[in-house]
């Protein structure tokens, strides 16, 4: 929007700061379900910070284009508020209400100021309404952008948590996989495993797929890529958790695992690893 400003909005915002702030807060608090003292304090601080910036922006420019440089500080503060609302668990509607709630007391001030000039009042109400609608939409857009960023970070963290690399023995690592193994997760698996190989100097890595529900051609290819990457780092891999159904599927798909040692259980894989290291596992029966 690039509507020529008449200056009425800037004047009214400047002349009625205290009244507008009180009316804004009253409207916000009446529309929100969050009535705790901490939330009210945050809202008051944010409103008190935004109002002077609105006065500055409306007074500085000849238009209400919020993408212009005159509105940069307003956009920055709205972005900060949106990000904080995401972290605090607010909804998009609650976030947009922060901006929209100012329209009610502002329109009341405009009507009082321009009661003698119906044409100017109509134009200013339309322009101001469009301005605050755009600011509200900007706030929601920033909320969505920040929420998507949080979701992406959480997904990455979940991927890392779901692919732990455990050191079973001095030279033996175990990577228990649970759930679907897709391309994104395979990348995380590789990175975690290779980093652990570097950190520990392990020569054997056991990849346990007991918790992987199904193995298709794509999953098998991901496993082979992980094995190949580990070998390049000097560690041999053993795949454990090969259940009868998975064994049949792999054979049916024609996936070549001849160069990879496979075992039915993690215990069998660990025993094989110990033998390769020249160690032995003995069982002592309790007296």
PDB file of C-alpha atoms in Angstrom:
ATOM      1  CA  UNK A   1       0.000   0.000   0.000  1.00  0.00           C
ATOM      2  CA  UNK A   2       1.331   3.423  -0.890  1.00  0.00           C
ATOM      3  CA  UNK A   3      -1.396   5.846   0.132  1.00  0.00           C
ATOM      4  CA  UNK A   4      -0.504   9.534   0.460  1.00  0.00           C
ATOM      5  CA  UNK A   5      -0.703  10.575   4.145  1.00  0.00           C
ATOM      6  CA  UNK A   6      -2.562  13.707   5.230  1.00  0.00           C
ATOM      7  CA  UNK A   7      -0.756  13.856   8.600  1.00  0.00           C
ATOM      8  CA  UNK A   8      -3.901  13.362  10.685  1.00  0.00           C
ATOM      9  CA  UNK A   9      -2.823   9.937  11.939  1.00  0.00           C
ATOM     10  CA  UNK A  10       0.619  11.100  13.076  1.00  0.00           C
ATOM     11  CA  UNK A  11      -0.902  14.103  14.885  1.00  0.00           C
ATOM     12  CA  UNK A  12      -3.536  12.032  16.667  1.00  0.00           C
ATOM     13  CA  UNK A  13      -1.049   9.350  17.685  1.00  0.00           C
ATOM     14  CA  UNK A  14       1.257  12.034  19.078  1.00  0.00           C
ATOM     15  CA  UNK A  15      -1.412  14.117  20.846  1.00  0.00           C
ATOM     16  CA  UNK A  16      -3.219  11.171  22.467  1.00  0.00           C
ATOM     17  CA  UNK A  17      -0.393   8.809  23.433  1.00  0.00           C
ATOM     18  CA  UNK A  18      -1.503   8.141  26.993  1.00  0.00           C
ATOM     19  CA  UNK A  19      -5.190   7.726  26.133  1.00  0.00           C
ATOM     20  CA  UNK A  20      -4.422   5.522  23.148  1.00  0.00           C
ATOM     21  CA  UNK A  21      -2.060   3.368  25.192  1.00  0.00           C
ATOM     22  CA  UNK A  22      -4.656   2.884  27.942  1.00  0.00           C
ATOM     23  CA  UNK A  23      -7.393   2.078  25.414  1.00  0.00           C
ATOM     24  CA  UNK A  24      -5.081  -0.244  23.485  1.00  0.00           C
ATOM     25  CA  UNK A  25      -4.138  -2.203  26.606  1.00  0.00           C
ATOM     26  CA  UNK A  26      -7.754  -2.366  27.760  1.00  0.00           C
ATOM     27  CA  UNK A  27      -8.861  -3.780  24.404  1.00  0.00           C
ATOM     28  CA  UNK A  28      -5.995  -6.275  24.284  1.00  0.00           C
ATOM     29  CA  UNK A  29      -6.610  -7.568  27.791  1.00  0.00           C
ATOM     30  CA  UNK A  30     -10.340  -7.918  27.133  1.00  0.00           C
ATOM     31  CA  UNK A  31      -9.688 -10.091  24.080  1.00  0.00           C
ATOM     32  CA  UNK A  32      -6.992 -12.379  25.436  1.00  0.00           C
ATOM     33  CA  UNK A  33      -7.419 -15.465  27.595  1.00  0.00           C
ATOM     34  CA  UNK A  34      -4.034 -14.899  29.229  1.00  0.00           C
ATOM     35  CA  UNK A  35      -4.668 -12.814  32.306  1.00  0.00           C
ATOM     36  CA  UNK A  36      -1.568 -13.603  34.357  1.00  0.00           C
ATOM     37  CA  UNK A  37       0.489 -10.691  35.640  1.00  0.00           C
ATOM     38  CA  UNK A  38       3.634 -11.605  33.707  1.00  0.00           C
ATOM     39  CA  UNK A  39       1.742 -11.643  30.391  1.00  0.00           C
ATOM     40  CA  UNK A  40       0.089  -8.290  31.147  1.00  0.00           C
ATOM     41  CA  UNK A  41       3.445  -6.763  32.043  1.00  0.00           C
ATOM     42  CA  UNK A  42       4.980  -7.964  28.752  1.00  0.00           C
ATOM     43  CA  UNK A  43       2.058  -6.621  26.736  1.00  0.00           C
ATOM     44  CA  UNK A  44       2.296  -3.210  28.425  1.00  0.00           C
ATOM     45  CA  UNK A  45       6.019  -2.971  27.757  1.00  0.00           C
ATOM     46  CA  UNK A  46       5.659  -4.009  24.125  1.00  0.00           C
ATOM     47  CA  UNK A  47       2.807  -1.557  23.500  1.00  0.00           C
ATOM     48  CA  UNK A  48       4.727   1.253  25.191  1.00  0.00           C
ATOM     49  CA  UNK A  49       7.712   0.554  22.921  1.00  0.00           C
ATOM     50  CA  UNK A  50       5.682   0.278  19.717  1.00  0.00           C
ATOM     51  CA  UNK A  51       3.525   3.387  20.019  1.00  0.00           C
ATOM     52  CA  UNK A  52       6.410   5.931  19.778  1.00  0.00           C
ATOM     53  CA  UNK A  53       7.776   4.024  16.776  1.00  0.00           C
ATOM     54  CA  UNK A  54       4.374   4.257  15.076  1.00  0.00           C
ATOM     55  CA  UNK A  55       4.340   8.008  15.709  1.00  0.00           C
ATOM     56  CA  UNK A  56       7.830   8.315  14.263  1.00  0.00           C
ATOM     57  CA  UNK A  57       6.998   6.243  11.171  1.00  0.00           C
ATOM     58  CA  UNK A  58       3.712   7.978  10.352  1.00  0.00           C
ATOM     59  CA  UNK A  59       5.298  11.402  10.828  1.00  0.00           C
ATOM     60  CA  UNK A  60       8.470  10.684   8.837  1.00  0.00           C
ATOM     61  CA  UNK A  61       7.064   9.321   5.587  1.00  0.00           C
ATOM     62  CA  UNK A  62       4.676  10.643   3.009  1.00  0.00           C
ATOM     63  CA  UNK A  63       2.953   7.277   2.763  1.00  0.00           C
ATOM     64  CA  UNK A  64       1.894   4.272   4.827  1.00  0.00           C
ATOM     65  CA  UNK A  65       4.083   1.757   2.989  1.00  0.00           C
ATOM     66  CA  UNK A  66       5.360  -0.441   5.826  1.00  0.00           C
ATOM     67  CA  UNK A  67       8.023  -1.927   3.545  1.00  0.00           C
ATOM     68  CA  UNK A  68       9.750   1.432   3.287  1.00  0.00           C
ATOM     69  CA  UNK A  69      12.770   2.494   5.333  1.00  0.00           C
ATOM     70  CA  UNK A  70      10.632   4.757   7.544  1.00  0.00           C
ATOM     71  CA  UNK A  71       8.938   1.653   8.977  1.00  0.00           C
ATOM     72  CA  UNK A  72      12.071  -0.448   9.555  1.00  0.00           C
ATOM     73  CA  UNK A  73      12.072  -0.012  13.354  1.00  0.00           C
ATOM     74  CA  UNK A  74       8.363  -0.859  13.526  1.00  0.00           C
ATOM     75  CA  UNK A  75       8.970  -4.032  11.485  1.00  0.00           C
ATOM     76  CA  UNK A  76      11.931  -4.989  13.654  1.00  0.00           C
ATOM     77  CA  UNK A  77       9.967  -4.647  16.883  1.00  0.00           C
ATOM     78  CA  UNK A  78       6.974  -6.561  15.478  1.00  0.00           C
ATOM     79  CA  UNK A  79       9.364  -9.341  14.428  1.00  0.00           C
ATOM     80  CA  UNK A  80      10.799  -9.485  17.962  1.00  0.00           C
ATOM     81  CA  UNK A  81       7.315  -9.579  19.481  1.00  0.00           C
ATOM     82  CA  UNK A  82       6.219 -12.337  17.085  1.00  0.00           C
ATOM     83  CA  UNK A  83       9.306 -14.421  17.898  1.00  0.00           C
ATOM     84  CA  UNK A  84       8.698 -14.064  21.638  1.00  0.00           C
ATOM     85  CA  UNK A  85       5.051 -15.054  21.181  1.00  0.00           C
ATOM     86  CA  UNK A  86       6.099 -18.235  19.394  1.00  0.00           C
ATOM     87  CA  UNK A  87       8.383 -19.174  22.298  1.00  0.00           C
ATOM     88  CA  UNK A  88       5.627 -18.402  24.830  1.00  0.00           C
ATOM     89  CA  UNK A  89       3.063 -20.557  23.010  1.00  0.00           C
ATOM     90  CA  UNK A  90       0.714 -17.816  21.804  1.00  0.00           C
ATOM     91  CA  UNK A  91      -1.584 -18.523  18.853  1.00  0.00           C
ATOM     92  CA  UNK A  92      -1.433 -16.540  15.578  1.00  0.00           C
ATOM     93  CA  UNK A  93      -4.764 -14.915  16.497  1.00  0.00           C
ATOM     94  CA  UNK A  94      -3.456 -13.777  19.893  1.00  0.00           C
ATOM     95  CA  UNK A  95      -0.349 -12.410  18.178  1.00  0.00           C
ATOM     96  CA  UNK A  96      -2.317 -10.467  15.555  1.00  0.00           C
ATOM     97  CA  UNK A  97      -4.664  -9.109  18.237  1.00  0.00           C
ATOM     98  CA  UNK A  98      -1.713  -7.182  19.663  1.00  0.00           C
ATOM     99  CA  UNK A  99      -1.800  -4.911  16.588  1.00  0.00           C
ATOM    100  CA  UNK A 100      -5.498  -4.999  15.766  1.00  0.00           C
ATOM    101  CA  UNK A 101      -6.513  -3.968  19.293  1.00  0.00           C
ATOM    102  CA  UNK A 102      -5.116  -0.473  18.693  1.00  0.00           C
ATOM    103  CA  UNK A 103      -7.649   0.203  15.919  1.00  0.00           C
ATOM    104  CA  UNK A 104     -10.610   0.628  18.300  1.00  0.00           C
ATOM    105  CA  UNK A 105      -9.228   3.480  20.472  1.00  0.00           C
ATOM    106  CA  UNK A 106      -7.465   4.995  17.454  1.00  0.00           C
ATOM    107  CA  UNK A 107     -10.655   5.158  15.380  1.00  0.00           C
ATOM    108  CA  UNK A 108     -12.461   6.725  18.345  1.00  0.00           C
ATOM    109  CA  UNK A 109      -9.796   9.457  18.474  1.00  0.00           C
ATOM    110  CA  UNK A 110     -10.007  10.006  14.717  1.00  0.00           C
ATOM    111  CA  UNK A 111     -13.798  10.447  14.908  1.00  0.00           C
ATOM    112  CA  UNK A 112     -13.447  12.943  17.737  1.00  0.00           C
ATOM    113  CA  UNK A 113     -10.708  14.876  15.939  1.00  0.00           C
ATOM    114  CA  UNK A 114     -12.323  14.948  12.483  1.00  0.00           C
ATOM    115  CA  UNK A 115     -16.002  15.085  13.412  1.00  0.00           C
ATOM    116  CA  UNK A 116     -16.319  18.387  11.529  1.00  0.00           C
ATOM    117  CA  UNK A 117     -14.864  16.966   8.279  1.00  0.00           C
ATOM    118  CA  UNK A 118     -16.710  13.854   7.125  1.00  0.00           C
ATOM    119  CA  UNK A 119     -14.666  13.446   3.939  1.00  0.00           C
ATOM    120  CA  UNK A 120     -11.328  13.636   5.769  1.00  0.00           C
ATOM    121  CA  UNK A 121     -12.630  11.280   8.468  1.00  0.00           C
ATOM    122  CA  UNK A 122     -13.774   8.694   5.925  1.00  0.00           C
ATOM    123  CA  UNK A 123     -10.463   8.796   4.084  1.00  0.00           C
ATOM    124  CA  UNK A 124      -8.374   8.633   7.247  1.00  0.00           C
ATOM    125  CA  UNK A 125     -10.397   5.727   8.676  1.00  0.00           C
ATOM    126  CA  UNK A 126      -9.940   3.788   5.430  1.00  0.00           C
ATOM    127  CA  UNK A 127      -6.219   4.526   5.205  1.00  0.00           C
ATOM    128  CA  UNK A 128      -5.536   3.835   8.887  1.00  0.00           C
ATOM    129  CA  UNK A 129      -7.597   0.637   8.796  1.00  0.00           C
ATOM    130  CA  UNK A 130      -5.637  -0.621   5.788  1.00  0.00           C
ATOM    131  CA  UNK A 131      -2.368   0.330   7.497  1.00  0.00           C
ATOM    132  CA  UNK A 132      -3.090  -1.609  10.686  1.00  0.00           C
ATOM    133  CA  UNK A 133      -4.454  -4.557   8.723  1.00  0.00           C
ATOM    134  CA  UNK A 134      -1.111  -4.723   6.915  1.00  0.00           C
ATOM    135  CA  UNK A 135       0.808  -4.423  10.188  1.00  0.00           C
ATOM    136  CA  UNK A 136      -1.298  -7.202  11.668  1.00  0.00           C
ATOM    137  CA  UNK A 137      -0.687  -9.449   8.660  1.00  0.00           C
ATOM    138  CA  UNK A 138       3.033  -8.706   8.866  1.00  0.00           C
ATOM    139  CA  UNK A 139       2.992  -9.773  12.508  1.00  0.00           C
ATOM    140  CA  UNK A 140       1.282 -13.068  11.596  1.00  0.00           C
ATOM    141  CA  UNK A 141       3.754 -13.660   8.754  1.00  0.00           C
ATOM    142  CA  UNK A 142       6.657 -13.149  11.140  1.00  0.00           C
ATOM    143  CA  UNK A 143       4.971 -15.441  13.669  1.00  0.00           C
ATOM    144  CA  UNK A 144       4.660 -18.166  11.018  1.00  0.00           C
ATOM    145  CA  UNK A 145       8.254 -17.720   9.902  1.00  0.00           C
ATOM    146  CA  UNK A 146       9.561 -17.962  13.453  1.00  0.00           C
ATOM    147  CA  UNK A 147       7.359 -20.955  14.236  1.00  0.00           C
ATOM    148  CA  UNK A 148       8.615 -22.776  11.145  1.00  0.00           C
ATOM    149  CA  UNK A 149      12.170 -22.061  12.288  1.00  0.00           C
ATOM    150  CA  UNK A 150      11.406 -23.528  15.721  1.00  0.00           C
ATOM    151  CA  UNK A 151       9.834 -26.620  14.138  1.00  0.00           C
ATOM    152  CA  UNK A 152      12.858 -27.149  11.873  1.00  0.00           C
ATOM    153  CA  UNK A 153      15.230 -26.859  14.847  1.00  0.00           C
ATOM    154  CA  UNK A 154      13.125 -29.299  16.845  1.00  0.00           C
ATOM    155  CA  UNK A 155      13.091 -31.759  13.960  1.00  0.00           C
ATOM    156  CA  UNK A 156      16.870 -31.537  13.706  1.00  0.00           C
ATOM    157  CA  UNK A 157      17.239 -32.061  17.440  1.00  0.00           C
ATOM    158  CA  UNK A 158      14.897 -35.054  17.336  1.00  0.00           C
ATOM    159  CA  UNK A 159      16.896 -36.527  14.471  1.00  0.00           C
ATOM    160  CA  UNK A 160      20.095 -36.182  16.460  1.00  0.00           C
ATOM    161  CA  UNK A 161      18.515 -37.599  19.616  1.00  0.00           C
ATOM    162  CA  UNK A 162      17.049 -40.534  17.690  1.00  0.00           C
ATOM    163  CA  UNK A 163      20.448 -41.553  16.312  1.00  0.00           C
ATOM    164  CA  UNK A 164      22.723 -41.904  19.359  1.00  0.00           C
ATOM    165  CA  UNK A 165      26.147 -43.489  18.887  1.00  0.00           C
ATOM    166  CA  UNK A 166      27.113 -45.543  21.944  1.00  0.00           C
ATOM    167  CA  UNK A 167      30.599 -46.808  22.760  1.00  0.00           C
ATOM    168  CA  UNK A 168      30.185 -50.451  23.813  1.00  0.00           C
ATOM    169  CA  UNK A 169      33.880 -51.209  24.123  1.00  0.00           C
ATOM    170  CA  UNK A 170      37.166 -49.442  23.595  1.00  0.00           C
ATOM    171  CA  UNK A 171      37.105 -50.049  19.828  1.00  0.00           C
ATOM    172  CA  UNK A 172      33.415 -50.876  19.349  1.00  0.00           C
ATOM    173  CA  UNK A 173      30.586 -48.444  18.652  1.00  0.00           C
ATOM    174  CA  UNK A 174      26.868 -49.185  18.427  1.00  0.00           C
ATOM    175  CA  UNK A 175      24.298 -47.174  16.486  1.00  0.00           C
ATOM    176  CA  UNK A 176      20.756 -48.337  17.351  1.00  0.00           C
ATOM    177  CA  UNK A 177      18.252 -47.093  14.775  1.00  0.00           C
ATOM    178  CA  UNK A 178      14.563 -46.715  15.591  1.00  0.00           C
ATOM    179  CA  UNK A 179      11.909 -45.650  13.095  1.00  0.00           C
ATOM    180  CA  UNK A 180      12.043 -44.868   9.395  1.00  0.00           C
ATOM    181  CA  UNK A 181      15.419 -44.296   7.774  1.00  0.00           C
ATOM    182  CA  UNK A 182      15.056 -41.599   5.108  1.00  0.00           C
ATOM    183  CA  UNK A 183      17.597 -39.431   3.283  1.00  0.00           C
ATOM    184  CA  UNK A 184      17.623 -36.621   5.864  1.00  0.00           C
ATOM    185  CA  UNK A 185      18.055 -39.007   8.758  1.00  0.00           C
ATOM    186  CA  UNK A 186      20.727 -40.982   6.918  1.00  0.00           C
ATOM    187  CA  UNK A 187      22.780 -37.802   6.651  1.00  0.00           C
ATOM    188  CA  UNK A 188      22.499 -37.255  10.413  1.00  0.00           C
ATOM    189  CA  UNK A 189      23.350 -40.928  11.037  1.00  0.00           C
ATOM    190  CA  UNK A 190      26.466 -40.654   8.893  1.00  0.00           C
ATOM    191  CA  UNK A 191      27.622 -37.425  10.503  1.00  0.00           C
ATOM    192  CA  UNK A 192      27.112 -38.705  14.058  1.00  0.00           C
ATOM    193  CA  UNK A 193      28.771 -42.041  13.346  1.00  0.00           C
ATOM    194  CA  UNK A 194      31.759 -40.600  11.501  1.00  0.00           C
ATOM    195  CA  UNK A 195      32.323 -37.981  14.182  1.00  0.00           C
ATOM    196  CA  UNK A 196      32.229 -40.641  16.892  1.00  0.00           C
ATOM    197  CA  UNK A 197      34.704 -42.774  14.922  1.00  0.00           C
ATOM    198  CA  UNK A 198      37.049 -39.786  14.795  1.00  0.00           C
ATOM    199  CA  UNK A 199      36.589 -39.021  18.502  1.00  0.00           C
ATOM    200  CA  UNK A 200      37.106 -42.588  19.740  1.00  0.00           C
ATOM    201  CA  UNK A 201      39.306 -44.169  17.072  1.00  0.00           C
ATOM    202  CA  UNK A 202      36.931 -47.167  17.017  1.00  0.00           C
ATOM    203  CA  UNK A 203      37.568 -49.836  14.404  1.00  0.00           C
ATOM    204  CA  UNK A 204      34.156 -51.543  14.486  1.00  0.00           C
ATOM    205  CA  UNK A 205      30.681 -50.002  14.302  1.00  0.00           C
ATOM    206  CA  UNK A 206      27.517 -51.998  14.891  1.00  0.00           C
ATOM    207  CA  UNK A 207      24.429 -50.616  13.140  1.00  0.00           C
ATOM    208  CA  UNK A 208      21.385 -52.134  14.820  1.00  0.00           C
ATOM    209  CA  UNK A 209      18.148 -51.985  12.813  1.00  0.00           C
ATOM    210  CA  UNK A 210      15.949 -53.924  15.249  1.00  0.00           C
ATOM    211  CA  UNK A 211      13.794 -50.816  15.636  1.00  0.00           C
ATOM    212  CA  UNK A 212      13.463 -50.133  11.902  1.00  0.00           C
ATOM    213  CA  UNK A 213       9.945 -51.318  10.978  1.00  0.00           C
ATOM    214  CA  UNK A 214      10.545 -52.030   7.294  1.00  0.00           C
ATOM    215  CA  UNK A 215      13.497 -52.305   4.969  1.00  0.00           C
ATOM    216  CA  UNK A 216      12.979 -51.448   1.319  1.00  0.00           C
ATOM    217  CA  UNK A 217      15.434 -50.717  -1.464  1.00  0.00           C
ATOM    218  CA  UNK A 218      15.876 -47.107  -0.349  1.00  0.00           C
ATOM    219  CA  UNK A 219      16.550 -48.039   3.286  1.00  0.00           C
ATOM    220  CA  UNK A 220      19.036 -50.704   2.186  1.00  0.00           C
ATOM    221  CA  UNK A 221      20.836 -48.145   0.021  1.00  0.00           C
ATOM    222  CA  UNK A 222      21.016 -45.751   2.962  1.00  0.00           C
ATOM    223  CA  UNK A 223      22.537 -48.497   5.114  1.00  0.00           C
ATOM    224  CA  UNK A 224      25.116 -49.318   2.450  1.00  0.00           C
ATOM    225  CA  UNK A 225      26.067 -45.640   2.151  1.00  0.00           C
ATOM    226  CA  UNK A 226      26.582 -45.460   5.904  1.00  0.00           C
ATOM    227  CA  UNK A 227      28.714 -48.626   5.846  1.00  0.00           C
ATOM    228  CA  UNK A 228      30.813 -47.271   2.960  1.00  0.00           C
ATOM    229  CA  UNK A 229      31.348 -43.936   4.726  1.00  0.00           C
ATOM    230  CA  UNK A 230      32.458 -45.697   7.919  1.00  0.00           C
ATOM    231  CA  UNK A 231      34.908 -47.849   5.967  1.00  0.00           C
ATOM    232  CA  UNK A 232      36.470 -44.767   4.448  1.00  0.00           C
ATOM    233  CA  UNK A 233      37.122 -43.621   8.028  1.00  0.00           C
ATOM    234  CA  UNK A 234      38.805 -46.944   8.838  1.00  0.00           C
ATOM    235  CA  UNK A 235      35.954 -48.655  10.690  1.00  0.00           C
ATOM    236  CA  UNK A 236      34.257 -51.875   9.660  1.00  0.00           C
ATOM    237  CA  UNK A 237      30.507 -52.225  10.110  1.00  0.00           C
ATOM    238  CA  UNK A 238      28.285 -55.011  11.328  1.00  0.00           C
ATOM    239  CA  UNK A 239      24.529 -54.766  10.757  1.00  0.00           C
ATOM    240  CA  UNK A 240      22.429 -56.407  13.462  1.00  0.00           C
ATOM    241  CA  UNK A 241      18.701 -56.812  13.935  1.00  0.00           C
ATOM    242  CA  UNK A 242      18.145 -58.772  10.717  1.00  0.00           C
ATOM    243  CA  UNK A 243      14.795 -60.400  11.462  1.00  0.00           C
ATOM    244  CA  UNK A 244      13.442 -63.210   9.232  1.00  0.00           C
ATOM    245  CA  UNK A 245      10.967 -60.876   7.518  1.00  0.00           C
ATOM    246  CA  UNK A 246      13.709 -58.327   6.792  1.00  0.00           C
ATOM    247  CA  UNK A 247      16.036 -61.047   5.507  1.00  0.00           C
ATOM    248  CA  UNK A 248      13.340 -62.237   3.097  1.00  0.00           C
ATOM    249  CA  UNK A 249      12.655 -58.682   1.948  1.00  0.00           C
ATOM    250  CA  UNK A 250      16.338 -57.984   1.286  1.00  0.00           C
ATOM    251  CA  UNK A 251      16.675 -61.198  -0.727  1.00  0.00           C
ATOM    252  CA  UNK A 252      13.481 -60.437  -2.649  1.00  0.00           C
ATOM    253  CA  UNK A 253      14.705 -56.931  -3.481  1.00  0.00           C
ATOM    254  CA  UNK A 254      18.027 -58.275  -4.682  1.00  0.00           C
ATOM    255  CA  UNK A 255      20.029 -55.984  -2.404  1.00  0.00           C
ATOM    256  CA  UNK A 256      23.659 -57.078  -2.228  1.00  0.00           C
ATOM    257  CA  UNK A 257      24.860 -57.240   1.386  1.00  0.00           C
ATOM    258  CA  UNK A 258      27.526 -59.882   0.726  1.00  0.00           C
ATOM    259  CA  UNK A 259      30.348 -57.543   1.754  1.00  0.00           C
ATOM    260  CA  UNK A 260      28.634 -56.628   5.013  1.00  0.00           C
ATOM    261  CA  UNK A 261      28.556 -58.824   8.108  1.00  0.00           C
ATOM    262  CA  UNK A 262      24.991 -59.224   9.352  1.00  0.00           C
ATOM    263  CA  UNK A 263      23.704 -60.678  12.611  1.00  0.00           C
ATOM    264  CA  UNK A 264      20.270 -61.425  14.029  1.00  0.00           C
ATOM    265  CA  UNK A 265      20.784 -59.592  17.331  1.00  0.00           C
ATOM    266  CA  UNK A 266      22.922 -56.843  18.808  1.00  0.00           C
ATOM    267  CA  UNK A 267      24.382 -59.377  21.253  1.00  0.00           C
ATOM    268  CA  UNK A 268      25.539 -61.598  18.370  1.00  0.00           C
ATOM    269  CA  UNK A 269      27.062 -58.581  16.626  1.00  0.00           C
ATOM    270  CA  UNK A 270      28.912 -57.542  19.784  1.00  0.00           C
ATOM    271  CA  UNK A 271      30.278 -61.060  20.210  1.00  0.00           C
ATOM    272  CA  UNK A 272      31.541 -61.023  16.632  1.00  0.00           C
ATOM    273  CA  UNK A 273      33.162 -57.638  17.173  1.00  0.00           C
ATOM    274  CA  UNK A 274      34.956 -58.876  20.291  1.00  0.00           C
ATOM    275  CA  UNK A 275      36.325 -61.885  18.402  1.00  0.00           C
ATOM    276  CA  UNK A 276      37.692 -59.620  15.678  1.00  0.00           C
ATOM    277  CA  UNK A 277      39.472 -57.619  18.352  1.00  0.00           C
ATOM    278  CA  UNK A 278      40.956 -60.761  19.841  1.00  0.00           C
ATOM    279  CA  UNK A 279      38.889 -60.491  22.994  1.00  0.00           C
ATOM    280  CA  UNK A 280      36.489 -63.067  24.369  1.00  0.00           C
ATOM    281  CA  UNK A 281      33.174 -62.889  26.133  1.00  0.00           C
ATOM    282  CA  UNK A 282      32.682 -65.388  28.970  1.00  0.00           C
ATOM    283  CA  UNK A 283      29.565 -66.108  30.959  1.00  0.00           C
ATOM    284  CA  UNK A 284      29.757 -66.722  34.691  1.00  0.00           C
ATOM    285  CA  UNK A 285      26.860 -68.445  36.342  1.00  0.00           C
ATOM    286  CA  UNK A 286      25.886 -66.989  39.680  1.00  0.00           C
ATOM    287  CA  UNK A 287      26.540 -69.237  42.644  1.00  0.00           C
TER     288      UNK A 287
END
